[in-house]
PDB file of C-alpha atoms in Angstrom:
ATOM      1  CA  UNK A1199    -141.609-135.755   7.736  1.00 95.00           C
ATOM      2  CA  UNK A1200    -138.054-135.745   9.046  1.00 96.00           C
ATOM      3  CA  UNK A1201    -137.849-136.627  12.718  1.00 98.00           C
ATOM      4  CA  UNK A1202    -134.781-136.747  14.947  1.00 98.00           C
ATOM      5  CA  UNK A1203    -135.404-137.970  18.481  1.00 98.00           C
ATOM      6  CA  UNK A1204    -132.574-137.817  21.002  1.00 98.00           C
ATOM      7  CA  UNK A1205    -132.360-139.870  24.182  1.00 97.00           C
ATOM      8  CA  UNK A1206    -129.870-140.783  26.854  1.00 97.00           C
ATOM      9  CA  UNK A1207    -129.345-137.453  28.571  1.00 97.00           C
ATOM     10  CA  UNK A1208    -129.476-136.978  32.311  1.00 97.00           C
ATOM     11  CA  UNK A1209    -127.543-136.084  35.436  1.00 97.00           C
ATOM     12  CA  UNK A1210    -124.076-137.604  35.662  1.00 97.00           C
ATOM     13  CA  UNK A1211    -121.100-137.090  37.966  1.00 97.00           C
ATOM     14  CA  UNK A1212    -117.846-135.599  36.685  1.00 97.00           C
ATOM     15  CA  UNK A1213    -115.544-138.234  35.252  1.00 97.00           C
ATOM     16  CA  UNK A1214    -118.371-140.623  34.419  1.00 98.00           C
ATOM     17  CA  UNK A1215    -119.723-141.666  31.004  1.00 98.00           C
ATOM     18  CA  UNK A1216    -122.975-141.273  29.114  1.00 98.00           C
ATOM     19  CA  UNK A1217    -124.184-142.478  25.713  1.00 98.00           C
ATOM     20  CA  UNK A1218    -126.580-140.395  23.668  1.00 98.00           C
ATOM     21  CA  UNK A1219    -128.740-141.896  20.940  1.00 98.00           C
ATOM     22  CA  UNK A1220    -130.677-140.335  18.093  1.00 98.00           C
ATOM     23  CA  UNK A1221    -133.436-142.165  16.230  1.00 98.00           C
ATOM     24  CA  UNK A1222    -133.948-140.822  12.717  1.00 98.00           C
ATOM     25  CA  UNK A1223    -136.970-141.222  10.476  1.00 97.00           C
ATOM     26  CA  UNK A1224    -138.632-139.623   7.473  1.00 97.00           C
ATOM     27  CA  UNK A1225    -135.564-139.654   5.210  1.00 97.00           C
ATOM     28  CA  UNK A1226    -132.991-142.073   3.821  1.00 96.00           C
ATOM     29  CA  UNK A1227    -130.625-142.041   6.794  1.00 96.00           C
ATOM     30  CA  UNK A1228    -127.609-143.529   5.037  1.00 94.00           C
ATOM     31  CA  UNK A1229    -127.671-140.821   2.360  1.00 95.00           C
ATOM     32  CA  UNK A1230    -126.643-138.041   4.735  1.00 95.00           C
ATOM     33  CA  UNK A1231    -123.950-136.893   7.111  1.00 95.00           C
ATOM     34  CA  UNK A1232    -125.041-136.332  10.697  1.00 96.00           C
ATOM     35  CA  UNK A1233    -123.867-134.138  13.575  1.00 97.00           C
ATOM     36  CA  UNK A1234    -124.107-133.499  17.284  1.00 98.00           C
ATOM     37  CA  UNK A1235    -124.351-129.839  18.284  1.00 98.00           C
ATOM     38  CA  UNK A1236    -124.642-128.623  21.875  1.00 98.00           C
ATOM     39  CA  UNK A1237    -125.823-125.500  23.608  1.00 98.00           C
ATOM     40  CA  UNK A1238    -124.901-124.726  27.203  1.00 98.00           C
ATOM     41  CA  UNK A1239    -127.598-122.939  29.236  1.00 96.00           C
ATOM     42  CA  UNK A1240    -127.858-119.341  28.057  1.00 95.00           C
ATOM     43  CA  UNK A1241    -124.970-119.768  25.616  1.00 97.00           C
ATOM     44  CA  UNK A1242    -124.481-120.167  21.871  1.00 97.00           C
ATOM     45  CA  UNK A1243    -124.315-123.181  19.605  1.00 98.00           C
ATOM     46  CA  UNK A1244    -121.193-125.341  19.620  1.00 98.00           C
ATOM     47  CA  UNK A1245    -120.530-128.037  17.046  1.00 97.00           C
ATOM     48  CA  UNK A1246    -119.435-131.217  18.843  1.00 98.00           C
ATOM     49  CA  UNK A1247    -118.918-133.856  16.188  1.00 97.00           C
ATOM     50  CA  UNK A1248    -119.899-134.950  12.698  1.00 96.00           C
ATOM     51  CA  UNK A1249    -119.889-138.193  10.702  1.00 95.00           C
ATOM     52  CA  UNK A1250    -120.279-138.839   6.982  1.00 94.00           C
ATOM     53  CA  UNK A1251    -122.890-141.182   5.543  1.00 94.00           C
ATOM     54  CA  UNK A1252    -120.603-144.216   5.588  1.00 93.00           C
ATOM     55  CA  UNK A1253    -118.587-143.264   8.713  1.00 94.00           C
ATOM     56  CA  UNK A1254    -115.593-142.702   6.443  1.00 93.00           C
ATOM     57  CA  UNK A1255    -115.105-139.117   7.624  1.00 93.00           C
ATOM     58  CA  UNK A1256    -115.417-138.092  11.258  1.00 95.00           C
ATOM     59  CA  UNK A1257    -114.606-134.851  13.025  1.00 95.00           C
ATOM     60  CA  UNK A1258    -114.590-133.555  16.600  1.00 97.00           C
ATOM     61  CA  UNK A1259    -114.379-130.200  18.293  1.00 96.00           C
ATOM     62  CA  UNK A1260    -111.079-129.709  20.121  1.00 96.00           C
ATOM     63  CA  UNK A1261    -113.023-129.462  23.387  1.00 96.00           C
ATOM     64  CA  UNK A1262    -114.197-133.091  23.158  1.00 97.00           C
ATOM     65  CA  UNK A1263    -111.457-134.755  21.122  1.00 97.00           C
ATOM     66  CA  UNK A1264    -110.191-137.889  22.830  1.00 97.00           C
ATOM     67  CA  UNK A1265    -113.205-138.059  25.176  1.00 98.00           C
ATOM     68  CA  UNK A1266    -116.225-138.328  22.865  1.00 98.00           C
ATOM     69  CA  UNK A1267    -116.855-140.839  20.079  1.00 98.00           C
ATOM     70  CA  UNK A1268    -119.483-140.467  17.382  1.00 98.00           C
ATOM     71  CA  UNK A1269    -120.878-143.470  15.532  1.00 98.00           C
ATOM     72  CA  UNK A1270    -123.853-144.476  13.445  1.00 98.00           C
ATOM     73  CA  UNK A1271    -125.762-147.628  12.602  1.00 98.00           C
ATOM     74  CA  UNK A1272    -127.362-147.187   9.194  1.00 97.00           C
ATOM     75  CA  UNK A1273    -129.293-150.444   9.552  1.00 97.00           C
ATOM     76  CA  UNK A1274    -130.997-149.008  12.642  1.00 98.00           C
ATOM     77  CA  UNK A1275    -131.275-145.403  11.367  1.00 98.00           C
ATOM     78  CA  UNK A1276    -129.470-144.320  14.497  1.00 98.00           C
ATOM     79  CA  UNK A1277    -126.723-141.908  15.526  1.00 98.00           C
ATOM     80  CA  UNK A1278    -124.770-142.173  18.766  1.00 98.00           C
ATOM     81  CA  UNK A1279    -122.418-140.120  20.914  1.00 98.00           C
ATOM     82  CA  UNK A1280    -120.337-141.896  23.534  1.00 98.00           C
ATOM     83  CA  UNK A1281    -119.205-139.342  26.095  1.00 98.00           C
ATOM     84  CA  UNK A1282    -116.423-140.312  28.501  1.00 98.00           C
ATOM     85  CA  UNK A1283    -114.575-138.387  31.213  1.00 98.00           C
ATOM     86  CA  UNK A1284    -117.397-135.893  31.432  1.00 98.00           C
ATOM     87  CA  UNK A1285    -116.704-132.429  32.829  1.00 98.00           C
ATOM     88  CA  UNK A1286    -118.924-129.712  34.244  1.00 97.00           C
ATOM     89  CA  UNK A1287    -118.361-127.692  31.074  1.00 97.00           C
ATOM     90  CA  UNK A1288    -120.011-130.468  29.030  1.00 98.00           C
ATOM     91  CA  UNK A1289    -123.334-129.530  30.615  1.00 98.00           C
ATOM     92  CA  UNK A1290    -125.604-128.589  27.714  1.00 98.00           C
ATOM     93  CA  UNK A1291    -128.573-129.428  25.564  1.00 98.00           C
ATOM     94  CA  UNK A1292    -127.298-131.848  22.921  1.00 98.00           C
ATOM     95  CA  UNK A1293    -128.936-131.695  19.493  1.00 98.00           C
ATOM     96  CA  UNK A1294    -128.872-134.448  16.900  1.00 98.00           C
ATOM     97  CA  UNK A1295    -128.742-132.837  13.468  1.00 98.00           C
ATOM     98  CA  UNK A1296    -128.921-133.857   9.804  1.00 97.00           C
ATOM     99  CA  UNK A1297    -126.638-132.418   7.129  1.00 96.00           C
ATOM    100  CA  UNK A1298    -127.695-131.404   3.640  1.00 94.00           C
ATOM    101  CA  UNK A1299    -124.808-133.419   2.229  1.00 87.00           C
ATOM    102  CA  UNK A1300    -123.566-136.974   2.418  1.00 83.00           C
ATOM    103  CA  UNK A1301    -119.795-136.625   2.596  1.00 81.00           C
ATOM    104  CA  UNK A1302    -119.034-132.906   2.561  1.00 80.00           C
ATOM    105  CA  UNK A1303    -120.276-130.833   5.494  1.00 88.00           C
ATOM    106  CA  UNK A1304    -122.641-128.252   3.965  1.00 91.00           C
ATOM    107  CA  UNK A1305    -125.286-127.157   6.451  1.00 96.00           C
ATOM    108  CA  UNK A1306    -127.689-128.576   8.996  1.00 97.00           C
ATOM    109  CA  UNK A1307    -131.202-128.666   7.619  1.00 96.00           C
ATOM    110  CA  UNK A1308    -132.965-130.560  10.406  1.00 97.00           C
ATOM    111  CA  UNK A1309    -132.509-130.529  14.175  1.00 98.00           C
ATOM    112  CA  UNK A1310    -133.948-132.666  16.947  1.00 97.00           C
ATOM    113  CA  UNK A1311    -135.405-131.143  20.094  1.00 97.00           C
ATOM    114  CA  UNK A1312    -132.333-131.994  22.126  1.00 97.00           C
ATOM    115  CA  UNK A1313    -131.477-134.046  25.189  1.00 98.00           C
ATOM    116  CA  UNK A1314    -130.133-132.349  28.315  1.00 98.00           C
ATOM    117  CA  UNK A1315    -126.872-133.500  29.833  1.00 98.00           C
ATOM    118  CA  UNK A1316    -125.990-132.181  33.281  1.00 98.00           C
ATOM    119  CA  UNK A1317    -122.579-132.946  34.725  1.00 98.00           C
ATOM    120  CA  UNK A1318    -122.507-132.296  38.441  1.00 96.00           C
ATOM    121  CA  UNK A1319    -121.571-133.969  41.691  1.00 95.00           C
TER     122      UNK A1319
ATOM    123  CA  UNK B1279    -111.148-124.063  15.956  1.00 69.00           C
ATOM    124  CA  UNK B1280    -111.793-120.465  16.994  1.00 85.00           C
ATOM    125  CA  UNK B1281    -115.410-119.347  16.915  1.00 91.00           C
ATOM    126  CA  UNK B1282    -116.438-117.076  14.083  1.00 96.00           C
ATOM    127  CA  UNK B1283    -116.912-113.448  15.156  1.00 97.00           C
ATOM    128  CA  UNK B1284    -120.401-111.962  15.154  1.00 98.00           C
ATOM    129  CA  UNK B1285    -121.709-108.765  16.744  1.00 97.00           C
ATOM    130  CA  UNK B1286    -123.420-109.532  20.047  1.00 97.00           C
ATOM    131  CA  UNK B1287    -126.513-107.582  19.100  1.00 97.00           C
ATOM    132  CA  UNK B1288    -128.151-105.632  16.290  1.00 97.00           C
ATOM    133  CA  UNK B1289    -131.470-103.840  16.136  1.00 96.00           C
ATOM    134  CA  UNK B1290    -133.823-102.269  13.644  1.00 96.00           C
ATOM    135  CA  UNK B1291    -137.336-100.948  13.290  1.00 96.00           C
ATOM    136  CA  UNK B1292    -140.093-102.797  11.413  1.00 96.00           C
ATOM    137  CA  UNK B1293    -139.653-102.410   7.674  1.00 96.00           C
ATOM    138  CA  UNK B1294    -135.963-101.558   7.915  1.00 97.00           C
ATOM    139  CA  UNK B1295    -133.006-103.711   6.863  1.00 97.00           C
ATOM    140  CA  UNK B1296    -130.278-105.079   9.100  1.00 98.00           C
ATOM    141  CA  UNK B1297    -127.056-106.886   8.287  1.00 98.00           C
ATOM    142  CA  UNK B1298    -125.262-109.313  10.572  1.00 98.00           C
ATOM    143  CA  UNK B1299    -121.600-109.944   9.878  1.00 98.00           C
ATOM    144  CA  UNK B1300    -119.641-113.131  10.482  1.00 98.00           C
ATOM    145  CA  UNK B1301    -115.863-112.915  10.345  1.00 98.00           C
ATOM    146  CA  UNK B1302    -113.613-115.923  10.127  1.00 97.00           C
ATOM    147  CA  UNK B1303    -110.341-116.772   8.425  1.00 96.00           C
ATOM    148  CA  UNK B1304    -109.085-118.158   5.143  1.00 95.00           C
ATOM    149  CA  UNK B1305    -109.296-121.597   6.788  1.00 94.00           C
ATOM    150  CA  UNK B1306    -113.045-121.459   7.226  1.00 95.00           C
ATOM    151  CA  UNK B1307    -115.294-118.706   5.833  1.00 96.00           C
ATOM    152  CA  UNK B1308    -112.788-117.563   3.255  1.00 96.00           C
ATOM    153  CA  UNK B1309    -111.786-121.045   2.170  1.00 95.00           C
ATOM    154  CA  UNK B1310    -115.121-122.701   1.502  1.00 95.00           C
ATOM    155  CA  UNK B1311    -118.544-121.789   0.138  1.00 96.00           C
ATOM    156  CA  UNK B1312    -120.223-123.737   2.928  1.00 96.00           C
ATOM    157  CA  UNK B1313    -121.419-120.889   5.106  1.00 97.00           C
ATOM    158  CA  UNK B1314    -124.841-121.267   6.681  1.00 98.00           C
ATOM    159  CA  UNK B1315    -127.058-119.146   8.916  1.00 98.00           C
ATOM    160  CA  UNK B1316    -129.512-120.251  11.602  1.00 98.00           C
ATOM    161  CA  UNK B1317    -132.358-118.518  13.395  1.00 98.00           C
ATOM    162  CA  UNK B1318    -133.195-119.550  16.942  1.00 98.00           C
ATOM    163  CA  UNK B1319    -136.166-118.367  18.953  1.00 98.00           C
ATOM    164  CA  UNK B1320    -136.076-118.826  22.752  1.00 96.00           C
ATOM    165  CA  UNK B1321    -136.644-122.420  23.792  1.00 95.00           C
ATOM    166  CA  UNK B1322    -136.695-123.657  20.206  1.00 97.00           C
ATOM    167  CA  UNK B1323    -134.317-125.624  18.024  1.00 97.00           C
ATOM    168  CA  UNK B1324    -132.350-123.636  15.441  1.00 98.00           C
ATOM    169  CA  UNK B1325    -133.771-123.232  11.928  1.00 98.00           C
ATOM    170  CA  UNK B1326    -131.718-123.132   8.734  1.00 98.00           C
ATOM    171  CA  UNK B1327    -132.149-119.806   6.959  1.00 98.00           C
ATOM    172  CA  UNK B1328    -129.251-119.714   4.461  1.00 98.00           C
ATOM    173  CA  UNK B1329    -126.857-122.392   3.170  1.00 97.00           C
ATOM    174  CA  UNK B1330    -123.974-122.465   0.680  1.00 96.00           C
ATOM    175  CA  UNK B1331    -123.399-118.736   1.448  1.00 97.00           C
ATOM    176  CA  UNK B1332    -126.492-117.422  -0.307  1.00 98.00           C
ATOM    177  CA  UNK B1333    -129.073-120.157  -0.956  1.00 97.00           C
ATOM    178  CA  UNK B1334    -132.439-120.159   0.788  1.00 98.00           C
ATOM    179  CA  UNK B1335    -134.241-123.366   1.781  1.00 96.00           C
ATOM    180  CA  UNK B1336    -137.811-123.614   0.614  1.00 95.00           C
ATOM    181  CA  UNK B1337    -140.142-121.797   2.958  1.00 96.00           C
ATOM    182  CA  UNK B1338    -137.643-119.151   4.031  1.00 97.00           C
ATOM    183  CA  UNK B1339    -138.832-115.679   2.961  1.00 96.00           C
ATOM    184  CA  UNK B1340    -136.774-113.899   0.318  1.00 95.00           C
ATOM    185  CA  UNK B1341    -136.330-111.083   2.837  1.00 97.00           C
ATOM    186  CA  UNK B1342    -133.402-113.157   4.057  1.00 98.00           C
ATOM    187  CA  UNK B1343    -130.266-113.103   1.946  1.00 98.00           C
ATOM    188  CA  UNK B1344    -126.643-114.123   2.398  1.00 98.00           C
ATOM    189  CA  UNK B1345    -123.335-113.092   0.884  1.00 97.00           C
ATOM    190  CA  UNK B1346    -119.618-113.426   1.400  1.00 98.00           C
ATOM    191  CA  UNK B1347    -116.561-111.300   0.734  1.00 97.00           C
ATOM    192  CA  UNK B1348    -113.174-112.664   1.630  1.00 97.00           C
ATOM    193  CA  UNK B1349    -113.235-113.969   5.194  1.00 97.00           C
ATOM    194  CA  UNK B1350    -116.503-112.249   6.121  1.00 98.00           C
ATOM    195  CA  UNK B1351    -120.011-113.548   5.482  1.00 98.00           C
ATOM    196  CA  UNK B1352    -123.154-111.497   5.953  1.00 98.00           C
ATOM    197  CA  UNK B1353    -126.833-112.117   6.551  1.00 98.00           C
ATOM    198  CA  UNK B1354    -129.186-109.338   5.500  1.00 98.00           C
ATOM    199  CA  UNK B1355    -132.789-109.204   6.607  1.00 98.00           C
ATOM    200  CA  UNK B1356    -134.881-106.684   4.727  1.00 97.00           C
ATOM    201  CA  UNK B1357    -138.391-105.523   5.590  1.00 96.00           C
ATOM    202  CA  UNK B1358    -137.910-106.413   9.256  1.00 97.00           C
ATOM    203  CA  UNK B1359    -140.880-108.004  10.967  1.00 97.00           C
ATOM    204  CA  UNK B1360    -141.573-108.569  14.640  1.00 97.00           C
ATOM    205  CA  UNK B1361    -141.216-112.323  14.238  1.00 96.00           C
ATOM    206  CA  UNK B1362    -137.635-111.890  13.014  1.00 97.00           C
ATOM    207  CA  UNK B1363    -136.582-111.062  16.568  1.00 97.00           C
ATOM    208  CA  UNK B1364    -134.364-113.998  17.521  1.00 98.00           C
ATOM    209  CA  UNK B1365    -130.768-115.131  17.868  1.00 98.00           C
ATOM    210  CA  UNK B1366    -128.837-115.697  14.650  1.00 98.00           C
ATOM    211  CA  UNK B1367    -125.795-117.909  14.231  1.00 98.00           C
ATOM    212  CA  UNK B1368    -123.417-118.267  11.329  1.00 98.00           C
ATOM    213  CA  UNK B1369    -121.570-121.500  10.663  1.00 98.00           C
ATOM    214  CA  UNK B1370    -118.780-122.545   8.335  1.00 97.00           C
ATOM    215  CA  UNK B1371    -117.016-125.684   7.229  1.00 96.00           C
ATOM    216  CA  UNK B1372    -113.361-125.453   8.275  1.00 94.00           C
ATOM    217  CA  UNK B1373    -111.800-128.374   6.453  1.00 89.00           C
ATOM    218  CA  UNK B1374    -110.843-131.873   7.665  1.00 86.00           C
ATOM    219  CA  UNK B1375    -114.418-132.514   8.737  1.00 90.00           C
ATOM    220  CA  UNK B1376    -114.347-129.571  11.129  1.00 94.00           C
ATOM    221  CA  UNK B1377    -117.190-127.121  11.653  1.00 96.00           C
ATOM    222  CA  UNK B1378    -117.237-123.805  13.478  1.00 97.00           C
ATOM    223  CA  UNK B1379    -120.147-121.651  14.640  1.00 98.00           C
ATOM    224  CA  UNK B1380    -120.235-117.962  15.366  1.00 98.00           C
ATOM    225  CA  UNK B1381    -120.956-116.704  18.861  1.00 97.00           C
ATOM    226  CA  UNK B1382    -124.457-115.602  17.909  1.00 97.00           C
ATOM    227  CA  UNK B1383    -126.184-112.262  17.396  1.00 98.00           C
ATOM    228  CA  UNK B1384    -129.338-111.149  19.158  1.00 98.00           C
ATOM    229  CA  UNK B1385    -131.632-109.277  16.797  1.00 98.00           C
ATOM    230  CA  UNK B1386    -134.048-106.870  18.427  1.00 97.00           C
ATOM    231  CA  UNK B1387    -136.948-105.441  16.424  1.00 96.00           C
ATOM    232  CA  UNK B1388    -137.677-102.052  17.978  1.00 92.00           C
TER     233      UNK B1388
END
């Protein structure tokens, strides 16, 4: 059974940093691309960032480019999101998500339950 | 990276069919056959319903179907059931490892 378990969310002040982690199990982690997708309270889904199986291809939404960094450790079956210079508008539930493909972005077939990030003073 | 355009809401009676549209550009929907659709019930994680424009994952009822024409993709749900009431999101690859979601459509089963 595929499991994606996010951690690292919490309350943080504007301008500060936070690192999200996602522990993956139930599939061959290094065979698939992975993503972070967020959802602000009462709002729609927003793709944040994606990374190919070997970290050779990485993409970011314009809203986080230059502030967030995605990475993965295939030896630890883990995905990460380093979030710097956080803003109030980054407040959201952050989902770790698995892609159907390894290099090309096709679709997200599994989602975690999310970790809540609240940016507020 | 502009969001794909979906109607805010659609509705239908049990047994009827509804179609949700998703309009993008030649740089996303029109340029790639990597359009997917997700169903999200309140308080739950999204669920993949359609991928590669028209393919259904195992376990998704064949009442759900997807298509694409030009820069517009569509999700059709036939034989509406009460449990289909949810939010639906389209998503497309947009090149250069970029992904864009639609704003979401709330489906109400009357």
